[in-house]
Amino acid sequence: MMYLVLTAMLALNVSADVLNGFTLVHESLNESKATTEIQNTILLGQFEDLKSQNPQRVGEWLDKAKTVQAKTDSLYNAIETLKLDIVVQADGSDADVNNIQNKSNLDAGGQIALVTGRARKLKESIEQYKADMTEMVGKDSAKVHYLNQTYNTGMVTKQNGDKISWEGAIFESMPVVASITLLTKVQADLKHTELTVVNHLKNQVDASDFRVNKIEALVIAESNYITRGGRYSAKIVLAAIDSTMKPKIIVNGRELEGDKNDYIVQAGSVGTFPVKGTILLPRLDGSTQSYDFTSSYMVGEPTATISADLMNVLYAGIQNPISVSVPGIPAANINVSVSNGTLTRTGKGWNINPRVGQDCNISVSAKMSDGRVQSIGSKPFRVKALPPPLAYIEFKDDKGNTQQYKGTGRPIPKAFLINSNGVRAALDDSDLDVKYQVLGFDVNFYDSMGNAIVKTSNNQSFADDQMSLMRGMSKGKKFFISRVRAKGPDGIERVLPPLEVTIN
């Protein structure tokens, strides 16, 4: 209908650009038709496959689908013939519907379609086609609305407000290219309608597979409690349900009550317990079909696993990562509390920052499936102060790799020393990833008379006067780095043991 309104505005004075625009629209519609025709062929092939599997059930629906195809092809071909006759009237006997020469010809459409009455007959055929397709889709209101909108052959309002018939809007004083484009639009609609209606009919075959009014997806697990290294196994099924017909379910000798068919028992002791019974389903003929079932469930003592990720102690003043798990309980339902410290939840667990002086106790509770909060267990941890770090010189070797010089009697090349990053501090051979900040240090040099020369740095880098003395040292000479002051994340400032440096 939109195309008719637009073209009704262009009836008398049409520019070359507009005519070319209709040509582009016509080409686009042809491409759309071709795509839909392929889809229709595939869909009908699927229908044929269904019939080969179950001829008795599918045959009725396939016959209707072929009727839709035949009615569509009949009307489609009639329009194609009308299009060709109009273009021949405009271009002559060598006319090509897809390559119109006299696009602006305003008379050909009216002479072929209106004067002869073919336009009126086309309108009647379209209305009959709409009625036939409406009967095919039955009570599907969305598809009925689609058909009414697509095949609206009522009056069309022109730009000046006057009304004109559907036939007149397409053919009366209209450029040939516009009339052909509108007819091609009808053909494209026919192919799309065929796809829609045939797909609807195919769905009726599928729907007949289920004599139910509700389908649910279910996961039936062998067990919801799996130990590490074990295997989770479950059946994923669709359950067909008739909500209007309630079955009788008997479990362990007791009939279930209510609409949800939930079997709930209180787990008072540990062990494995059976679940068996019968489902009695009434048939339409009044008889009853019985279905036996058997299963079991395991009840275990609730336990919690609490472990420090680094080691079996906690260190005061820093964040200690811990992991807590309760078998069968989601992590989101686990609650952790701590004495003598602060607790922070992370993406993978918790961080605990304890205070030095006394042990730390971690307690775990969990929200159970029935909503209860149950205490699971607790575990004490020893709390220690951070061990003192050791000083080292950080430098890069010939390959650009960062190295640590810790003295221990071995020499360090002067070039590495001069270009080093200064003095750093870290825990020696520890699993703890603790960062220390060096606040300053002294360098003790000795002249040829044995007199001590002390130079001080107030940060982690060598001071200029320290560097100057190091540059003047020869191979085999030694100096000491002493009074190294470093502060860790616990905020405590420490003085570290001295470091003996030998020049190579």
XYZ file of C-alpha atoms in Angstrom:
504
model
C 0.000 0.000 0.000
C 2.919 2.357 0.730
C 4.201 1.970 -2.825
C 0.764 2.959 -4.187
C 0.654 6.129 -2.098
C 4.128 7.164 -3.244
C 3.504 6.496 -6.914
C 0.144 8.261 -6.807
C 2.112 11.440 -6.030
C 4.186 11.051 -9.200
C 1.450 10.485 -11.758
C 2.044 13.328 -14.234
C 5.451 14.912 -13.926
C 8.297 12.460 -13.290
C 12.001 13.315 -13.509
C 14.664 11.032 -14.969
C 16.135 10.528 -11.487
C 12.820 9.269 -10.154
C 12.419 6.924 -13.143
C 15.895 5.531 -12.532
C 14.986 5.154 -8.875
C 12.065 2.912 -9.834
C 14.483 0.833 -11.895
C 16.697 0.316 -8.849
C 13.698 -0.665 -6.719
C 12.581 -3.090 -9.426
C 16.005 -4.740 -9.479
C 16.009 -5.022 -5.677
C 12.581 -6.656 -5.707
C 13.771 -9.176 -8.297
C 16.692 -10.115 -6.040
C 14.354 -10.471 -3.076
C 12.036 -12.709 -5.118
C 14.908 -14.946 -6.147
C 16.014 -15.389 -2.533
C 12.492 -16.203 -1.368
C 12.015 -18.694 -4.213
C 15.109 -20.580 -3.028
C 13.720 -20.646 0.516
C 10.384 -21.947 -0.782
C 12.135 -24.743 -2.681
C 14.091 -25.782 0.427
C 10.984 -25.668 2.621
C 8.929 -27.804 0.244
C 11.835 -30.280 0.065
C 11.764 -30.568 3.855
C 8.033 -31.190 3.644
C 8.630 -34.011 1.143
C 11.222 -35.553 3.499
C 8.712 -35.500 6.356
C 6.166 -37.271 4.186
C 8.644 -40.016 3.304
C 9.090 -40.649 7.037
C 5.390 -40.582 7.919
C 3.134 -40.431 4.825
C -0.138 -40.852 6.694
C 0.371 -37.979 9.101
C 2.165 -35.541 6.778
C 0.269 -36.188 3.543
C -2.724 -33.965 4.374
C -0.530 -30.954 5.214
C 1.751 -31.446 2.219
C -1.274 -31.466 -0.105
C -2.333 -28.116 1.348
C 1.198 -26.763 0.875
C 1.149 -27.775 -2.789
C -2.216 -26.043 -3.176
C -0.662 -22.854 -1.787
C 2.220 -23.202 -4.231
C -0.129 -23.755 -7.191
C -2.350 -20.758 -6.370
C 0.734 -18.571 -5.871
C 2.298 -19.652 -9.167
C -0.970 -19.099 -11.050
C -1.375 -15.511 -9.868
C 2.364 -14.836 -10.175
C 2.413 -15.972 -13.818
C -0.690 -13.941 -14.661
C 1.045 -10.821 -13.352
C 4.203 -11.686 -15.295
C 2.166 -11.915 -18.521
C 0.493 -8.572 -17.786
C 3.890 -6.942 -17.166
C 5.249 -8.181 -20.482
C 2.174 -6.969 -22.406
C 2.515 -3.474 -20.899
C 6.220 -3.229 -21.775
C 5.535 -4.493 -25.335
C 2.940 -1.735 -25.664
C 5.609 0.813 -24.661
C 8.755 -0.583 -26.346
C 7.533 -2.830 -29.143
C 7.820 -6.553 -29.826
C 11.470 -6.749 -28.687
C 10.565 -5.465 -25.206
C 12.344 -6.701 -22.057
C 10.590 -6.323 -18.705
C 13.962 -5.984 -16.968
C 15.306 -3.392 -19.447
C 12.518 -0.904 -20.185
C 13.378 1.742 -22.786
C 10.370 4.101 -22.636
C 10.199 4.258 -18.855
C 8.179 7.489 -18.826
C 5.395 6.240 -21.115
C 2.146 7.189 -19.337
C -0.339 5.413 -21.616
C 0.787 1.788 -21.950
C -0.390 0.668 -18.501
C -3.851 2.147 -18.892
C -4.318 0.816 -22.430
C -3.374 -2.761 -21.513
C -4.806 -3.028 -17.987
C -7.623 -0.518 -17.558
C -9.251 -0.385 -20.994
C -9.332 -4.182 -21.310
C -10.548 -4.796 -17.736
C -7.473 -6.849 -16.851
C -6.709 -4.544 -13.915
C -10.121 -5.233 -12.361
C -9.671 -8.960 -12.905
C -6.207 -8.776 -11.284
C -7.684 -7.042 -8.249
C -10.348 -9.748 -7.912
C -7.706 -12.472 -8.231
C -5.607 -10.864 -5.474
C -8.627 -10.635 -3.179
C -9.464 -14.295 -3.833
C -5.836 -15.258 -3.155
C -5.944 -13.382 0.161
C -9.134 -15.239 1.120
C -7.603 -18.608 0.206
C -4.440 -17.953 2.231
C -6.469 -16.677 5.193
C -8.334 -19.976 5.218
C -5.003 -21.831 5.231
C -3.627 -20.028 8.323
C -6.906 -20.443 10.211
C -7.039 -18.589 13.543
C -3.453 -17.329 13.543
C -4.301 -13.647 14.101
C -0.788 -12.383 13.351
C -0.747 -14.034 9.936
C -4.325 -12.906 9.166
C -3.278 -9.334 9.955
C -0.226 -9.737 7.710
C -2.424 -10.887 4.796
C -4.887 -8.016 5.252
C -2.075 -5.461 5.287
C -0.176 -6.970 2.357
C -3.146 -7.395 0.026
C -5.105 -4.215 0.761
C -6.879 -3.370 -2.527
C -8.943 -0.515 -1.140
C -9.035 3.107 -2.288
C -5.772 5.079 -2.377
C -5.517 8.731 -1.287
C -3.586 10.956 -3.695
C -1.344 13.881 -2.715
C -4.142 16.410 -3.263
C -6.490 14.428 -1.026
C -8.544 12.893 -3.823
C -9.203 9.171 -3.693
C -8.441 6.793 -6.530
C -9.076 3.084 -7.017
C -6.367 0.493 -6.461
C -6.309 -0.187 -10.213
C -6.049 3.498 -11.051
C -3.187 4.022 -8.606
C -1.147 1.407 -10.458
C -2.046 2.005 -14.104
C -3.834 5.338 -14.690
C -1.404 7.859 -16.278
C 1.488 6.124 -14.554
C 4.999 5.744 -16.026
C 5.550 2.236 -17.318
C 8.516 1.690 -14.987
C 6.350 2.586 -11.957
C 3.537 0.202 -12.943
C 6.006 -2.635 -13.591
C 7.742 -2.012 -10.245
C 4.430 -2.121 -8.366
C 3.434 -5.358 -10.093
C 6.844 -6.844 -9.230
C 6.217 -5.807 -5.618
C 2.984 -7.840 -5.689
C 4.922 -10.818 -7.080
C 7.519 -10.502 -4.283
C 4.678 -10.420 -1.743
C 3.205 -13.573 -3.287
C 6.473 -15.493 -2.881
C 6.866 -14.297 0.704
C 3.271 -15.247 1.471
C 3.875 -18.706 0.042
C 6.881 -19.078 2.379
C 4.877 -17.869 5.386
C 1.816 -20.048 4.789
C 3.720 -23.229 3.846
C 5.919 -22.832 6.928
C 2.740 -22.439 8.999
C 1.395 -25.696 7.542
C 4.678 -27.491 8.263
C 4.512 -26.308 11.869
C 1.081 -27.913 12.170
C 2.723 -31.256 11.392
C 5.315 -30.668 14.130
C 2.679 -29.569 16.622
C 0.802 -32.809 16.163
C 3.781 -34.672 17.635
C 2.763 -33.533 21.142
C -0.606 -34.231 22.713
C 0.267 -31.872 25.558
C -0.042 -28.204 26.408
C 3.274 -27.623 28.145
C 6.860 -28.651 27.472
C 9.681 -28.182 29.995
C 13.440 -28.695 29.793
C 14.808 -30.810 32.647
C 18.272 -31.793 33.867
C 18.278 -35.196 35.564
C 21.653 -35.667 37.252
C 23.059 -38.934 38.535
C 24.338 -36.938 41.491
C 24.593 -33.282 42.448
C 27.544 -34.036 44.723
C 30.790 -34.644 42.844
C 34.233 -34.997 44.390
C 37.351 -33.538 42.773
C 38.466 -35.760 39.909
C 35.016 -37.311 39.603
C 32.597 -37.035 36.683
C 29.294 -35.194 36.481
C 26.703 -37.053 34.413
C 23.168 -35.900 33.634
C 20.391 -36.457 31.132
C 19.059 -33.329 29.423
C 15.473 -33.998 28.358
C 12.254 -32.308 27.280
C 9.304 -33.256 29.450
C 5.859 -33.127 27.830
C 3.160 -32.205 30.327
C -0.624 -32.019 30.215
C -1.384 -29.454 32.907
C -5.111 -30.232 32.676
C -4.664 -33.856 33.765
C -2.899 -34.416 37.095
C -1.220 -37.805 37.589
C -1.136 -39.663 40.901
C 2.437 -39.995 42.178
C 3.341 -42.448 44.935
C 6.881 -42.220 46.402
C 8.123 -44.686 49.013
C 4.509 -45.641 49.755
C 3.275 -42.046 50.186
C 1.119 -40.142 47.680
C 2.383 -36.659 46.827
C 0.059 -33.734 47.385
C -0.062 -30.331 45.701
C 0.459 -29.226 42.118
C 4.275 -29.176 41.883
C 4.856 -32.881 42.621
C 7.778 -32.049 44.925
C 9.158 -34.881 47.060
C 10.746 -33.429 50.206
C 12.183 -35.338 53.174
C 14.306 -34.181 56.090
C 17.818 -35.675 56.063
C 18.221 -36.749 59.670
C 21.115 -39.179 59.290
C 23.975 -39.898 56.934
C 23.901 -42.694 54.363
C 22.270 -43.678 51.064
C 18.465 -43.699 50.852
C 16.167 -45.074 48.114
C 13.530 -43.148 46.184
C 11.121 -45.430 44.328
C 7.490 -45.420 43.393
C 4.889 -45.252 40.649
C 3.271 -42.561 38.507
C -0.344 -43.307 37.557
C -1.504 -41.347 34.501
C -5.179 -41.443 33.440
C -5.853 -42.031 29.736
C -8.542 -40.420 27.599
C -10.433 -43.715 27.454
C -10.658 -43.820 31.242
C -7.938 -46.407 31.826
C -4.730 -45.733 33.775
C -1.142 -46.176 32.627
C 1.471 -46.800 35.337
C 5.156 -45.836 35.168
C 7.572 -47.182 37.793
C 10.725 -45.295 38.815
C 13.650 -45.827 41.157
C 16.510 -43.609 42.346
C 18.513 -42.815 45.475
C 20.208 -39.956 47.287
C 23.192 -39.681 49.613
C 23.339 -37.717 52.857
C 26.762 -36.663 54.116
C 27.996 -34.817 57.180
C 28.438 -31.094 56.359
C 32.118 -30.130 56.334
C 34.097 -27.075 55.339
C 37.567 -26.916 53.822
C 39.511 -23.859 54.973
C 43.046 -23.318 53.720
C 45.481 -20.444 53.545
C 46.657 -20.136 49.951
C 50.268 -19.347 50.905
C 51.026 -21.612 53.899
C 49.590 -22.811 57.210
C 50.124 -19.520 59.051
C 48.806 -15.986 58.623
C 51.036 -12.920 58.654
C 50.018 -9.776 60.475
C 49.655 -6.510 58.621
C 49.171 -7.914 55.103
C 46.370 -9.439 53.026
C 46.511 -13.231 53.366
C 44.485 -15.024 50.653
C 42.430 -17.984 51.870
C 40.151 -20.481 50.136
C 36.947 -21.823 51.678
C 34.715 -24.501 50.166
C 31.783 -26.557 51.375
C 30.905 -29.662 49.327
C 27.533 -29.294 47.628
C 27.169 -25.585 48.519
C 27.644 -22.814 45.908
C 30.344 -20.277 46.766
C 27.746 -17.486 46.803
C 25.951 -19.222 49.719
C 29.070 -19.543 51.912
C 29.666 -17.002 54.700
C 33.035 -16.546 56.411
C 33.862 -14.648 59.606
C 37.173 -14.100 61.384
C 38.370 -13.181 64.866
C 41.417 -10.956 65.410
C 41.479 -9.438 61.929
C 39.595 -7.949 59.010
C 38.039 -9.952 56.162
C 37.599 -8.929 52.506
C 35.889 -11.010 49.814
C 37.675 -11.345 46.458
C 36.759 -12.886 43.123
C 38.357 -16.237 44.021
C 38.048 -16.331 47.806
C 38.846 -14.063 50.754
C 41.713 -11.925 52.066
C 42.409 -11.784 55.806
C 44.514 -9.094 57.461
C 45.135 -10.333 61.038
C 46.631 -8.513 63.985
C 49.800 -9.770 65.634
C 49.687 -11.039 69.200
C 47.110 -13.820 69.162
C 45.802 -16.585 66.930
C 43.119 -16.043 64.310
C 39.978 -18.200 64.144
C 38.077 -18.545 60.834
C 34.439 -19.691 61.035
C 32.253 -20.865 58.143
C 28.471 -21.013 57.777
C 26.340 -21.758 54.720
C 22.854 -21.038 53.436
C 21.206 -24.395 52.767
C 18.794 -25.201 49.935
C 15.786 -24.754 52.248
C 16.913 -21.256 53.279
C 18.406 -22.202 56.670
C 21.815 -20.830 57.679
C 23.888 -23.651 59.170
C 27.236 -23.472 60.954
C 29.701 -25.689 59.080
C 32.955 -25.463 61.010
C 35.952 -23.360 62.031
C 39.735 -23.544 61.930
C 42.427 -21.707 63.957
C 45.549 -20.222 62.357
C 48.754 -19.001 63.962
C 49.551 -15.335 63.357
C 53.149 -14.244 62.859
C 54.860 -10.957 62.183
C 56.409 -10.671 58.747
C 59.986 -12.026 58.672
C 62.711 -9.436 58.020
C 63.701 -9.045 54.376
C 67.261 -9.008 52.994
C 68.870 -6.244 50.957
C 70.173 -6.838 47.427
C 71.376 -4.854 44.418
C 69.116 -5.056 41.373
C 70.905 -4.952 37.994
C 70.606 -6.158 34.401
C 73.056 -8.672 32.926
C 74.503 -8.738 29.395
C 71.245 -10.184 28.029
C 69.045 -7.549 29.643
C 67.679 -9.907 32.296
C 67.037 -8.474 35.757
C 69.313 -10.071 38.383
C 69.832 -9.805 42.133
C 73.259 -9.424 43.753
C 73.174 -10.609 47.360
C 76.908 -10.590 48.123
C 77.788 -13.993 49.618
C 81.439 -13.499 48.618
C 80.998 -13.510 44.850
C 82.065 -10.375 42.922
C 79.895 -8.151 40.699
C 81.201 -6.475 37.516
C 81.674 -2.739 38.027
C 79.664 -1.953 34.875
C 76.661 -3.813 36.246
C 77.027 -2.017 39.560
C 77.304 1.471 38.018
C 74.201 0.871 35.864
C 72.188 -0.870 38.567
C 68.740 0.152 39.813
C 70.013 0.616 43.348
C 69.207 -1.302 46.518
C 66.032 -3.319 46.931
C 64.631 -5.526 49.701
C 62.690 -8.793 49.624
C 62.024 -11.878 51.674
C 64.705 -14.454 50.979
C 63.428 -17.616 49.212
C 59.863 -17.109 50.439
C 56.505 -18.023 48.949
C 55.208 -14.710 50.262
C 54.844 -12.061 47.575
C 55.461 -9.057 49.829
C 56.686 -5.726 48.499
C 59.157 -3.682 50.538
C 60.143 -0.057 50.013
C 63.773 0.875 50.684
C 63.833 4.246 52.463
C 67.610 4.760 52.499
C 70.998 3.184 53.183
C 74.674 3.902 53.892
C 77.675 2.823 51.785
C 80.888 2.239 53.751
C 84.144 2.635 51.799
C 87.727 2.244 53.138
C 90.748 4.163 51.861
C 94.287 2.808 51.595
C 94.948 3.730 55.236
C 91.878 1.798 56.404
C 89.858 4.880 57.208
C 86.112 4.511 56.780
C 84.249 6.795 54.353
C 80.458 6.700 54.809
C 78.061 8.073 52.185
C 74.288 8.096 52.648
C 71.363 7.707 50.240
C 67.873 8.753 51.337
C 66.053 6.524 48.876
C 66.557 3.209 47.074
C 68.959 4.589 44.446
C 72.705 5.144 44.823
C 73.535 8.788 45.580
C 75.928 10.697 43.301
C 78.763 10.709 45.845
C 78.298 6.970 46.375
C 78.489 6.388 42.611
C 81.595 8.552 42.360
C 83.476 6.456 44.906
C 82.330 3.174 43.276
C 83.632 4.310 39.881
C 87.076 4.803 41.393
C 87.306 1.337 42.904
C 89.554 -1.284 41.326
C 88.982 -5.008 40.842
C 88.968 -6.999 44.083
C 88.064 -4.012 46.275
C 85.155 -4.291 48.705
C 82.625 -1.991 50.310
C 79.613 -2.492 52.554
C 76.002 -1.400 52.283
C 74.700 -0.940 55.813
C 71.823 0.576 57.767
C 69.382 -0.347 55.014
C 65.972 0.923 56.094
C 62.915 -0.738 54.526
C 59.158 -0.614 55.153
C 56.686 -3.380 54.269
C 52.916 -3.361 53.782
C 52.457 -3.782 57.541
C 53.874 -0.257 57.952
C 56.798 -1.354 60.144
C 60.199 0.174 59.342
C 63.060 -2.306 59.634
C 66.867 -2.005 59.556
C 68.247 -4.854 57.459
C 71.527 -6.792 57.753
C 74.500 -5.280 55.856
C 75.491 -6.381 52.362
C 79.160 -6.992 51.412
C 79.976 -6.010 47.793
C 83.118 -7.173 45.946
C 84.114 -5.414 42.683
C 85.068 -7.615 39.736
